[in-house]
mmCIF file of C-alpha atoms in Angstrom:
data_model
loop_
_atom_site.group_PDB
_atom_site.id
_atom_site.type_symbol
_atom_site.label_atom_id
_atom_site.label_comp_id
_atom_site.label_asym_id
_atom_site.label_seq_id
_atom_site.Cartn_x
_atom_site.Cartn_y
_atom_site.Cartn_z
ATOM 1 C CA MET A 1 134.186 73.145 65.653
ATOM 2 C CA PRO A 2 132.435 72.386 68.541
ATOM 3 C CA ARG A 3 128.543 71.589 68.246
ATOM 4 C CA ARG A 4 126.475 74.553 70.355
ATOM 5 C CA SER A 5 125.111 73.532 73.222
ATOM 6 C CA LYS A 6 120.836 72.910 72.439
ATOM 7 C CA GLY A 7 120.665 74.191 76.484
ATOM 8 C CA ALA A 8 118.904 72.701 79.587
ATOM 9 C CA ARG A 9 115.515 70.451 77.621
ATOM 10 C CA LEU A 10 113.370 67.437 78.804
ATOM 11 C CA GLN A 11 113.509 64.079 77.447
ATOM 12 C CA LEU A 12 111.737 60.529 78.369
ATOM 13 C CA LYS A 13 113.475 57.998 79.661
ATOM 14 C CA ALA A 14 111.960 54.707 78.203
ATOM 15 C CA ALA A 15 111.557 51.889 81.087
ATOM 16 C CA ARG A 16 114.101 49.206 81.737
ATOM 17 C CA ARG A 17 113.049 45.542 81.528
ATOM 18 C CA ASN A 18 114.812 42.484 83.113
ATOM 19 C CA LYS A 19 115.538 39.311 80.864
ATOM 20 C CA SER A 20 112.388 38.370 80.912
ATOM 21 C CA GLY A 21 111.024 41.501 79.735
ATOM 22 C CA LYS A 22 109.412 42.273 82.469
ATOM 23 C CA ILE A 23 109.639 45.828 83.333
ATOM 24 C CA THR A 24 111.641 46.845 86.409
ATOM 25 C CA HIS A 25 111.735 50.990 85.558
ATOM 26 C CA GLN A 26 109.041 52.482 84.470
ATOM 27 C CA ALA A 27 109.838 55.544 82.156
ATOM 28 C CA THR A 28 109.594 59.250 83.684
ATOM 29 C CA TRP A 29 111.310 62.517 82.080
ATOM 30 C CA ILE A 30 114.532 63.377 83.070
ATOM 31 C CA ILE A 31 116.417 67.336 81.976
ATOM 32 C CA ARG A 32 118.486 66.769 79.783
ATOM 33 C CA ASP A 33 121.890 69.064 80.250
ATOM 34 C CA ASN A 34 125.173 69.595 78.469
ATOM 35 C CA GLY A 35 125.451 65.781 78.945
ATOM 36 C CA ARG A 36 124.385 65.514 82.014
ATOM 37 C CA ASP A 37 120.965 63.961 83.353
ATOM 38 C CA VAL A 38 118.743 65.371 86.543
ATOM 39 C CA GLY A 39 116.138 63.392 87.663
ATOM 40 C CA THR A 40 112.497 64.457 88.117
ATOM 41 C CA GLY A 41 110.664 62.004 89.811
ATOM 42 C CA CYS A 42 108.066 62.196 86.676
ATOM 43 C CA ALA A 43 106.266 59.815 85.642
ATOM 44 C CA ALA A 44 104.847 59.429 82.097
ATOM 45 C CA ASP A 45 101.682 60.999 81.813
ATOM 46 C CA GLU A 46 102.988 63.757 84.237
ATOM 47 C CA ILE A 47 104.693 66.010 81.523
ATOM 48 C CA ALA A 48 102.974 69.782 83.170
ATOM 49 C CA ALA A 49 104.636 68.189 86.586
ATOM 50 C CA ALA A 50 108.330 67.566 84.704
ATOM 51 C CA GLU A 51 107.895 71.109 83.171
ATOM 52 C CA GLU A 52 107.322 72.750 86.138
ATOM 53 C CA LYS A 53 110.645 70.757 87.659
ATOM 54 C CA LEU A 54 112.688 72.347 84.071
ATOM 55 C CA ARG A 55 111.390 75.581 84.847
ATOM 56 C CA ASP A 56 112.862 74.955 88.344
ATOM 57 C CA TYR A 57 115.662 73.387 87.120
ATOM 58 C CA ILE A 58 116.392 76.851 84.885
ATOM 59 C CA THR A 59 115.510 79.174 87.220
ATOM 60 C CA SER A 60 118.426 77.998 89.927
ATOM 61 C CA LYS A 61 120.875 78.159 87.617
ATOM 62 C CA HIS A 62 120.462 81.593 86.569
ATOM 63 C CA THR A 63 122.558 83.743 88.646
ATOM 64 C CA PRO A 64 121.721 87.036 88.284
ATOM 65 C CA LYS A 65 124.609 89.693 88.527
ATOM 66 C CA ARG A 66 123.743 92.174 91.628
ATOM 67 C CA ARG A 67 126.361 95.059 90.575
ATOM 68 C CA ILE A 68 125.248 98.430 88.809
ATOM 69 C CA ARG A 69 124.755 98.896 85.227
ATOM 70 C CA HIS A 70 122.662 100.334 82.517
ATOM 71 C CA ILE A 71 119.389 99.353 82.178
ATOM 72 C CA ASP A 72 120.286 98.886 78.799
ATOM 73 C CA ASP A 73 122.581 95.610 79.765
ATOM 74 C CA ILE A 74 120.406 94.611 82.600
ATOM 75 C CA ALA A 75 117.663 91.362 81.416
ATOM 76 C CA VAL A 76 114.082 92.263 83.729
ATOM 77 C CA ALA A 77 115.009 88.144 84.052
ATOM 78 C CA ASP A 78 117.660 89.316 86.147
ATOM 79 C CA VAL A 79 115.643 92.463 87.800
ATOM 80 C CA LEU A 80 112.533 89.737 88.835
ATOM 81 C CA SER A 81 115.189 87.143 90.102
ATOM 82 C CA ILE A 82 116.063 89.143 92.489
ATOM 83 C CA TYR A 83 113.064 90.784 93.403
ATOM 84 C CA LEU A 84 111.009 86.932 93.283
ATOM 85 C CA ASP A 85 113.747 85.903 96.302
ATOM 86 C CA ALA A 86 113.428 87.947 98.245
ATOM 87 C CA GLN A 87 109.725 88.010 99.045
ATOM 88 C CA LEU A 88 109.837 84.691 98.963
ATOM 89 C CA ASP A 89 111.858 85.519 102.318
ATOM 90 C CA LYS A 90 109.501 87.486 103.440
ATOM 91 C CA LEU A 91 106.485 85.385 102.990
ATOM 92 C CA ARG A 92 108.069 82.108 104.293
ATOM 93 C CA ALA A 93 108.455 84.023 106.647
ATOM 94 C CA ARG A 94 105.051 85.333 107.145
ATOM 95 C CA PHE A 95 103.496 82.004 107.061
ATOM 96 C CA ASN A 96 105.932 79.480 108.500
ATOM 97 C CA VAL A 97 106.578 77.906 106.559
ATOM 98 C CA ASP A 98 110.387 76.361 104.573
ATOM 99 C CA SER A 99 110.675 76.136 100.997
ATOM 100 C CA GLU A 100 109.193 73.021 100.765
ATOM 101 C CA SER A 101 105.672 73.603 102.028
ATOM 102 C CA GLU A 102 105.654 77.026 100.243
ATOM 103 C CA ASP A 103 103.592 75.711 97.195
ATOM 104 C CA THR A 104 100.365 74.859 99.970
ATOM 105 C CA ILE A 105 100.229 78.152 101.598
ATOM 106 C CA PRO A 106 97.895 79.891 97.980
ATOM 107 C CA ASP A 107 99.417 83.685 98.205
ATOM 108 C CA ILE A 108 103.032 82.177 97.459
ATOM 109 C CA ARG A 109 101.673 80.291 94.978
ATOM 110 C CA LYS A 110 99.658 83.152 93.377
ATOM 111 C CA PHE A 111 103.034 85.803 93.287
ATOM 112 C CA LYS A 112 105.253 82.350 91.564
ATOM 113 C CA LYS A 113 102.358 82.416 89.233
ATOM 114 C CA ARG A 114 102.701 86.116 88.478
ATOM 115 C CA ILE A 115 106.195 86.083 88.561
ATOM 116 C CA GLU A 116 106.362 83.240 85.871
ATOM 117 C CA ARG A 117 103.928 85.440 83.773
ATOM 118 C CA LEU A 118 105.509 88.693 83.956
ATOM 119 C CA ASN A 119 108.936 86.944 83.327
ATOM 120 C CA ASP A 120 107.990 84.999 80.367
ATOM 121 C CA TRP A 121 106.802 88.275 78.663
ATOM 122 C CA TRP A 122 109.246 90.234 79.056
ATOM 123 C CA GLY A 123 112.430 88.340 80.523
ATOM 124 C CA ALA A 124 114.071 88.449 77.270
ATOM 125 C CA LYS A 125 113.330 92.212 77.461
ATOM 126 C CA MET A 126 116.387 94.630 78.685
ATOM 127 C CA LEU A 127 114.916 97.169 81.245
ATOM 128 C CA GLY A 128 115.891 99.514 79.100
ATOM 129 C CA GLU A 129 113.005 98.765 76.828
ATOM 130 C CA VAL A 130 110.376 98.966 79.791
ATOM 131 C CA ASN A 131 107.955 101.687 78.674
ATOM 132 C CA GLY A 132 104.289 102.587 78.213
ATOM 133 C CA GLU A 133 103.456 101.346 74.895
ATOM 134 C CA ALA A 134 105.732 97.913 76.381
ATOM 135 C CA CYS A 135 103.400 98.124 79.305
ATOM 136 C CA ARG A 136 100.030 98.585 77.101
ATOM 137 C CA SER A 137 101.004 95.739 74.958
ATOM 138 C CA TYR A 138 101.294 93.318 78.284
ATOM 139 C CA ALA A 139 98.084 94.636 79.504
ATOM 140 C CA LYS A 140 96.209 94.067 75.921
ATOM 141 C CA LYS A 141 97.788 90.386 75.451
ATOM 142 C CA ARG A 142 96.662 89.604 79.512
ATOM 143 C CA ALA A 143 93.518 90.788 78.950
ATOM 144 C CA LYS A 144 91.821 91.096 81.838
ATOM 145 C CA ARG A 145 92.658 94.798 83.181
ATOM 146 C CA GLY A 146 92.565 93.608 86.754
ATOM 147 C CA GLY A 147 95.062 90.975 86.411
ATOM 148 C CA ALA A 148 96.938 92.906 83.945
ATOM 149 C CA ARG A 149 97.833 95.723 86.627
ATOM 150 C CA ARG A 150 98.486 93.376 89.304
ATOM 151 C CA ASP A 151 100.766 91.952 86.881
ATOM 152 C CA LEU A 152 102.937 94.972 86.078
ATOM 153 C CA GLU A 153 102.383 97.007 90.454
ATOM 154 C CA ASP A 154 104.799 93.544 91.053
ATOM 155 C CA LEU A 155 106.869 94.443 88.023
ATOM 156 C CA ARG A 156 107.283 98.518 89.410
ATOM 157 C CA ALA A 157 107.957 96.895 92.965
ATOM 158 C CA ALA A 158 111.174 94.381 91.245
ATOM 159 C CA ILE A 159 112.280 97.625 89.491
ATOM 160 C CA GLY A 160 112.055 99.777 92.395
ATOM 161 C CA LEU A 161 113.543 97.026 94.632
ATOM 162 C CA HIS A 162 117.047 96.544 91.796
ATOM 163 C CA ALA A 163 117.181 100.170 92.038
ATOM 164 C CA ALA A 164 117.421 100.771 95.424
ATOM 165 C CA GLU A 165 119.499 98.251 96.070
ATOM 166 C CA GLY A 166 122.190 100.210 93.705
ATOM 167 C CA TYR A 167 122.422 97.744 90.723
ATOM 168 C CA HIS A 168 120.982 101.295 88.719
ATOM 169 C CA ARG A 169 120.316 104.819 88.744
ATOM 170 C CA GLU A 170 118.647 105.099 85.857
ATOM 171 C CA ILE A 171 114.523 106.140 86.300
ATOM 172 C CA VAL A 172 112.367 103.274 84.566
ATOM 173 C CA LYS A 173 108.668 104.183 84.822
ATOM 174 C CA ILE A 174 105.795 101.870 84.833
ATOM 175 C CA SER A 175 102.335 102.633 82.827
ATOM 176 C CA LEU A 176 99.627 101.400 84.555
ATOM 177 C CA PRO A 177 95.883 100.272 83.409
ATOM 178 C CA GLU A 178 93.408 102.593 85.420
ATOM 179 C CA LYS A 179 91.706 100.755 88.564
ATOM 180 C CA GLY A 180 88.292 99.289 87.859
ATOM 181 C CA GLN A 181 84.922 100.277 89.891
ATOM 182 C CA PRO A 182 85.248 99.150 93.585
ATOM 183 C CA ARG A 183 83.670 96.529 94.215
ATOM 184 C CA ASP A 184 80.725 96.839 96.726
ATOM 185 C CA LYS A 185 78.496 93.217 96.423
ATOM 186 C CA TRP A 186 77.573 92.994 100.373
ATOM 187 C CA LEU A 187 74.853 90.705 101.623
ATOM 188 C CA THR A 188 71.751 91.288 103.665
ATOM 189 C CA ARG A 189 70.959 89.986 106.932
ATOM 190 C CA SER A 190 68.633 87.287 105.673
ATOM 191 C CA ASP A 191 71.695 86.191 102.513
ATOM 192 C CA ALA A 192 73.736 85.666 105.501
ATOM 193 C CA ALA A 193 71.526 84.007 107.745
ATOM 194 C CA LYS A 194 70.869 81.233 104.516
ATOM 195 C CA LEU A 195 74.229 81.599 103.567
ATOM 196 C CA ILE A 196 75.061 80.257 107.158
ATOM 197 C CA TRP A 197 72.575 77.716 107.588
ATOM 198 C CA THR A 198 72.832 76.579 104.319
ATOM 199 C CA CYS A 199 76.426 75.526 105.857
ATOM 200 C CA TRP A 200 75.284 74.126 108.998
ATOM 201 C CA ARG A 201 72.177 72.113 107.608
ATOM 202 C CA TYR A 202 74.252 70.730 104.461
ATOM 203 C CA ARG A 203 75.223 66.791 104.475
ATOM 204 C CA GLU A 204 77.242 64.973 102.166
ATOM 205 C CA MET A 205 76.082 63.493 98.871
ATOM 206 C CA GLN A 206 76.974 59.831 98.135
ATOM 207 C CA LYS A 207 75.415 57.314 95.770
ATOM 208 C CA GLY A 208 73.904 54.242 97.404
ATOM 209 C CA SER A 209 74.655 52.160 95.526
ATOM 210 C CA ARG A 210 78.021 50.425 94.295
ATOM 211 C CA ARG A 211 76.041 49.209 90.767
ATOM 212 C CA PRO A 212 77.000 51.482 88.612
ATOM 213 C CA THR A 213 73.799 51.711 87.110
ATOM 214 C CA ASP A 214 73.170 53.254 90.087
ATOM 215 C CA ASP A 215 73.223 57.526 89.768
ATOM 216 C CA VAL A 216 70.979 57.991 93.352
ATOM 217 C CA LYS A 217 72.769 59.987 95.264
ATOM 218 C CA VAL A 218 71.755 60.521 99.278
ATOM 219 C CA PRO A 219 72.635 62.127 102.137
ATOM 220 C CA THR A 220 75.158 61.190 104.608
ATOM 221 C CA SER A 221 76.361 61.773 108.452
ATOM 222 C CA LYS A 222 79.043 64.249 107.176
ATOM 223 C CA ARG A 223 79.223 67.787 107.462
ATOM 224 C CA PRO A 224 81.629 69.297 104.941
ATOM 225 C CA LEU A 225 80.533 72.080 105.265
ATOM 226 C CA ARG A 226 80.080 73.479 108.923
ATOM 227 C CA HIS A 227 83.639 74.772 109.601
ATOM 228 C CA LEU A 228 82.355 77.342 106.884
ATOM 229 C CA ALA A 229 79.069 78.583 108.710
ATOM 230 C CA ARG A 230 81.869 80.131 111.537
ATOM 231 C CA PHE A 231 84.570 81.580 109.646
ATOM 232 C CA ILE A 232 81.306 83.555 108.049
ATOM 233 C CA LEU A 233 80.392 84.232 111.604
ATOM 234 C CA LEU A 234 83.959 85.813 112.392
ATOM 235 C CA GLY A 235 83.880 87.762 109.031
ATOM 236 C CA ILE A 236 80.654 89.939 109.441
ATOM 237 C CA TYR A 237 80.919 90.297 113.083
ATOM 238 C CA SER A 238 84.498 91.500 112.709
ATOM 239 C CA GLY A 239 85.006 92.045 109.142
ATOM 240 C CA THR A 240 88.636 90.424 109.292
ATOM 241 C CA ARG A 241 90.269 89.430 106.175
ATOM 242 C CA ALA A 242 90.207 85.504 105.142
ATOM 243 C CA GLY A 243 93.949 84.782 106.323
ATOM 244 C CA ALA A 244 93.635 86.048 109.732
ATOM 245 C CA ILE A 245 89.769 84.270 110.036
ATOM 246 C CA ALA A 246 91.759 81.351 109.254
ATOM 247 C CA ALA A 247 94.690 81.799 111.587
ATOM 248 C CA ALA A 248 92.246 82.778 114.422
ATOM 249 C CA SER A 249 93.325 80.921 117.751
ATOM 250 C CA PRO A 250 92.763 80.628 121.155
ATOM 251 C CA ILE A 251 96.023 79.614 122.122
ATOM 252 C CA PRO A 252 98.654 82.728 121.541
ATOM 253 C CA ALA A 253 101.240 81.066 119.412
ATOM 254 C CA ILE A 254 103.896 81.863 116.358
ATOM 255 C CA GLY A 255 101.809 82.293 112.704
ATOM 256 C CA ARG A 256 98.650 82.246 114.647
ATOM 257 C CA SER A 257 96.229 85.798 115.012
ATOM 258 C CA TYR A 258 95.039 84.885 118.906
ATOM 259 C CA VAL A 259 92.074 85.646 120.257
ATOM 260 C CA ASP A 260 91.956 86.731 123.376
ATOM 261 C CA LEU A 261 89.057 85.468 125.517
ATOM 262 C CA GLU A 262 89.298 86.301 128.376
ATOM 263 C CA ARG A 263 90.258 89.819 127.760
ATOM 264 C CA GLY A 264 87.691 90.021 124.785
ATOM 265 C CA ARG A 265 90.471 91.376 122.135
ATOM 266 C CA TYR A 266 91.489 90.030 118.784
ATOM 267 C CA TYR A 267 94.700 90.339 117.608
ATOM 268 C CA ARG A 268 94.389 89.874 114.040
ATOM 269 C CA LEU A 269 97.969 90.571 113.365
ATOM 270 C CA LYS A 270 100.182 86.916 112.896
ATOM 271 C CA GLN A 271 102.480 86.536 115.940
ATOM 272 C CA GLY A 272 105.760 86.635 114.560
ATOM 273 C CA SER A 273 104.556 88.486 111.137
ATOM 274 C CA ALA A 274 105.751 92.215 110.340
ATOM 275 C CA LYS A 275 103.211 95.375 109.922
ATOM 276 C CA THR A 276 102.140 95.272 105.627
ATOM 277 C CA ASN A 277 100.151 97.469 104.123
ATOM 278 C CA LYS A 278 97.299 95.384 105.410
ATOM 279 C CA ARG A 279 95.691 97.382 108.221
ATOM 280 C CA GLN A 280 95.488 94.305 110.767
ATOM 281 C CA PRO A 281 94.706 95.739 114.239
ATOM 282 C CA THR A 282 94.049 94.386 117.450
ATOM 283 C CA VAL A 283 90.042 95.300 117.861
ATOM 284 C CA PRO A 284 86.969 94.402 120.720
ATOM 285 C CA ILE A 285 85.211 91.798 120.293
ATOM 286 C CA PRO A 286 81.310 92.490 119.488
ATOM 287 C CA LEU A 287 79.355 90.327 122.643
ATOM 288 C CA ARG A 288 77.513 88.557 120.352
ATOM 289 C CA LEU A 289 80.617 87.257 118.559
ATOM 290 C CA LEU A 290 82.028 86.445 121.559
ATOM 291 C CA ALA A 291 79.839 84.468 123.284
ATOM 292 C CA HIS A 292 79.729 81.933 119.806
ATOM 293 C CA LEU A 293 83.981 82.064 120.421
ATOM 294 C CA ARG A 294 84.139 80.853 123.576
ATOM 295 C CA ARG A 295 81.238 78.179 123.179
ATOM 296 C CA TRP A 296 83.530 77.253 120.291
ATOM 297 C CA HIS A 297 86.250 76.444 122.219
ATOM 298 C CA ARG A 298 84.638 75.598 125.700
ATOM 299 C CA VAL A 299 83.188 72.480 123.308
ATOM 300 C CA ASN A 300 86.616 71.291 122.312
ATOM 301 C CA PRO A 301 89.549 72.938 124.278
ATOM 302 C CA GLU A 302 91.897 71.295 122.238
ATOM 303 C CA ALA A 303 91.262 72.659 119.068
ATOM 304 C CA LYS A 304 94.379 74.979 117.580
ATOM 305 C CA HIS A 305 92.038 77.117 116.092
ATOM 306 C CA PHE A 306 88.848 77.939 115.662
ATOM 307 C CA VAL A 307 87.943 77.232 111.761
ATOM 308 C CA GLU A 308 89.081 73.484 111.439
ATOM 309 C CA TYR A 309 88.299 71.542 108.567
ATOM 310 C CA ASN A 310 89.095 67.660 110.232
ATOM 311 C CA GLY A 311 91.323 68.856 113.177
ATOM 312 C CA LYS A 312 93.300 70.717 110.595
ATOM 313 C CA ALA A 313 93.435 74.530 110.051
ATOM 314 C CA VAL A 314 92.674 75.742 107.078
ATOM 315 C CA SER A 315 94.949 77.536 104.190
ATOM 316 C CA SER A 316 91.831 78.790 102.006
ATOM 317 C CA VAL A 317 88.028 78.519 101.765
ATOM 318 C CA LYS A 318 87.531 79.874 98.122
ATOM 319 C CA THR A 319 86.559 75.984 96.847
ATOM 320 C CA ALA A 320 84.198 75.662 99.767
ATOM 321 C CA PHE A 321 82.916 78.975 99.751
ATOM 322 C CA LYS A 322 81.972 78.603 96.387
ATOM 323 C CA SER A 323 79.947 75.444 96.334
ATOM 324 C CA ALA A 324 78.180 77.424 99.550
ATOM 325 C CA VAL A 325 76.963 79.679 97.384
ATOM 326 C CA ARG A 326 76.218 77.609 95.045
ATOM 327 C CA LEU A 327 74.123 75.932 97.099
ATOM 328 C CA ALA A 328 72.280 79.126 99.094
ATOM 329 C CA GLY A 329 70.909 79.951 95.720
ATOM 330 C CA LEU A 330 72.942 83.305 96.393
ATOM 331 C CA GLY A 331 74.036 85.460 93.404
ATOM 332 C CA PRO A 332 77.045 85.491 91.703
ATOM 333 C CA GLY A 333 80.108 87.519 92.229
ATOM 334 C CA ILE A 334 80.123 86.280 96.278
ATOM 335 C CA SER A 335 83.173 85.593 97.660
ATOM 336 C CA PRO A 336 85.014 85.139 101.163
ATOM 337 C CA HIS A 337 85.912 88.660 100.995
ATOM 338 C CA THR A 338 82.458 89.571 101.094
ATOM 339 C CA LEU A 339 81.791 89.458 104.346
ATOM 340 C CA ARG A 340 84.803 92.075 104.490
ATOM 341 C CA HIS A 341 82.147 93.863 102.390
ATOM 342 C CA THR A 342 79.485 92.983 104.440
ATOM 343 C CA ALA A 343 80.353 94.737 107.290
ATOM 344 C CA ALA A 344 81.641 98.031 106.462
ATOM 345 C CA THR A 345 77.920 98.105 104.710
ATOM 346 C CA TRP A 346 76.340 97.015 107.925
ATOM 347 C CA LEU A 347 78.139 99.452 110.023
ATOM 348 C CA MET A 348 77.390 102.744 107.712
ATOM 349 C CA GLN A 349 74.054 101.597 108.008
ATOM 350 C CA ARG A 350 73.985 101.817 111.654
ATOM 351 C CA GLY A 351 75.279 105.029 111.450
ATOM 352 C CA ALA A 352 78.512 104.237 112.963
ATOM 353 C CA ASP A 353 81.345 106.460 113.529
ATOM 354 C CA PRO A 354 83.251 106.649 109.995
ATOM 355 C CA TRP A 355 86.476 107.553 112.441
ATOM 356 C CA GLN A 356 85.848 104.591 114.871
ATOM 357 C CA ALA A 357 84.686 102.260 111.581
ATOM 358 C CA ALA A 358 88.166 102.529 109.758
ATOM 359 C CA GLY A 359 89.506 101.691 112.789
ATOM 360 C CA TYR A 360 88.078 98.324 113.944
ATOM 361 C CA LEU A 361 87.717 97.402 109.734
ATOM 362 C CA GLY A 362 91.957 98.084 109.651
ATOM 363 C CA MET A 363 91.252 100.220 106.509
ATOM 364 C CA SER A 364 91.609 103.924 105.400
ATOM 365 C CA LEU A 365 89.394 106.561 106.464
ATOM 366 C CA GLU A 366 89.260 107.909 102.502
ATOM 367 C CA VAL A 367 89.244 104.038 101.302
ATOM 368 C CA LEU A 368 85.408 103.435 103.868
ATOM 369 C CA LEU A 369 83.940 106.690 102.596
ATOM 370 C CA ASN A 370 84.897 106.581 99.049
ATOM 371 C CA THR A 371 83.713 102.784 98.792
ATOM 372 C CA TYR A 372 80.620 102.379 101.668
ATOM 373 C CA GLY A 373 79.843 106.064 102.637
ATOM 374 C CA HIS A 374 76.525 106.241 100.569
ATOM 375 C CA HIS A 375 75.257 103.711 102.907
ATOM 376 C CA HIS A 376 75.340 105.960 106.017
ATOM 377 C CA PRO A 377 72.133 107.411 106.968
ATOM 378 C CA ASP A 378 73.694 110.658 107.284
ATOM 379 C CA TYR A 379 75.507 110.813 103.988
ATOM 380 C CA LEU A 380 74.850 114.050 102.152
ATOM 381 C CA SER A 381 71.968 114.866 104.766
ATOM 382 C CA ASP A 382 72.979 118.289 105.393
ATOM 383 C CA ALA A 383 73.180 119.258 101.436
ATOM 384 C CA VAL A 384 69.669 117.265 100.790
ATOM 385 C CA GLU A 385 67.773 119.415 104.093
ATOM 386 C CA LYS A 386 68.854 122.441 102.821
ATOM 387 C CA ILE A 387 68.576 122.193 99.170
ATOM 388 C CA ALA A 388 64.668 121.142 99.704
ATOM 389 C CA ARG A 389 64.671 124.281 102.564
ATOM 390 C CA ARG A 390 62.314 127.051 102.162
ATOM 391 C CA ASP A 391 63.524 130.412 102.545
ATOM 392 C CA SER A 392 62.235 132.902 104.753
ATOM 393 C CA ALA A 393 61.729 136.579 104.047
ATOM 394 C CA GLY A 394 64.660 138.176 105.289
ATOM 395 C CA GLU A 395 67.385 135.850 103.934
ATOM 396 C CA ARG A 396 65.426 136.262 100.483
ATOM 397 C CA LYS A 397 65.924 139.866 101.140
ATOM 398 C CA ALA A 398 69.620 139.461 102.332
ATOM 399 C CA HIS A 399 69.875 137.095 99.247
ATOM 400 C CA VAL A 400 68.510 139.961 96.515
ATOM 401 C CA SER A 401 71.029 143.108 98.029
ATOM 402 C CA GLY A 402 74.382 140.645 97.970
ATOM 403 C CA ALA A 403 73.220 139.752 94.774
ATOM 404 C CA ILE A 404 72.471 143.207 93.771
ATOM 405 C CA SER A 405 75.671 144.623 95.682
ATOM 406 C CA GLY A 406 78.172 141.862 93.449
ATOM 407 C CA ALA A 407 76.713 142.633 90.324
ATOM 408 C CA VAL A 408 77.650 147.197 91.135
ATOM 409 C CA LEU A 409 80.534 146.595 92.614
ATOM 410 C CA PRO A 410 82.834 145.528 89.949
ATOM 411 C CA MET A 411 81.121 148.672 87.764
ATOM 412 C CA LYS A 412 82.027 151.332 90.079
ATOM 413 C CA ARG A 413 85.940 149.715 89.924
ATOM 414 C CA ASN A 414 86.044 149.679 86.794
ATOM 415 C CA HIS A 415 85.125 152.868 86.270
ATOM 416 C CA PRO A 416 88.472 155.424 86.814
ATOM 417 C CA SER A 417 87.858 158.080 89.152
#
């Protein structure tokens, strides 16, 4: 009787030596699969990278069945695989990258990590086993309520796509954890100024001597945070999301958010990208910000983006932003998205028309009012005015008369005529 296959697995291939004992080939990890050896290119100490190669290999081997079946016969792994393929195609087109360079994009890396996390928990289960109790168990295991909700939203979308493609007909519902409270962290004008000046003035610190005993660091001429000053100005004055700020360019091209410096218009949606539920409408640029943008372009007309680091566009500023916040001595909970909260808060504090503010920020009026409406100077002003106002004598008489009528009339209706 033939032995059962162990499946694809990692194995360390020993280093090879010549006759004199000198190493000619370093030890590397390979994938053994039913007698077949697949190289990973990972050295003996690169275990994590080798495991990632093994996961990719197993995923590429599996081809989900694309035909209608009952949910008790459909593995959740198949549902996630179909969804992964469809979404990766969209994300590659959105960021204008190919499959080889997709992992350089933070949004794609995070998406693949969420699907991997879902597959670890749900992959071996059948679609018919997805219910409220299983969702709550996953949320408990995930520990973070917000993270669990985001993962389960992906699972819900994957199941929805599977049904839309006609691969199952039964209804499968996902039970999501409750939403957390909306974040309302924002910067005061002094905080924003402090953060900008910190980014502009900061100089990289390096050891002044190569001696191992000398740990004293001195400032150099390098300014590694100056690009963040531009990023912050764009974020605060336009209320734009981080991705569109990083893609902002004075030169129109596929994959860029075009800034028309002559007409003063910011086309926030990247050219060649499809519209999503993350609204990115075209908006006029405030004159103060427009003056900065024109000056930056005048100083360096060859630059393809307004925010560049070492002559290249930035894909993410989270690490640098975290350092800048620490150096500025600001409190915790401040991220690049805080700039968008700040823009919305300042608009409300200055009494902007909510409908126009929502259109400028690219968010719904409901979200703006629910999250930032309390900052508006007219917030509940009518109610406050009326609750404290004293009635005139005529108004008090009318109120008393109305109260008496309301008390007497029902009694008359209850009596038989």
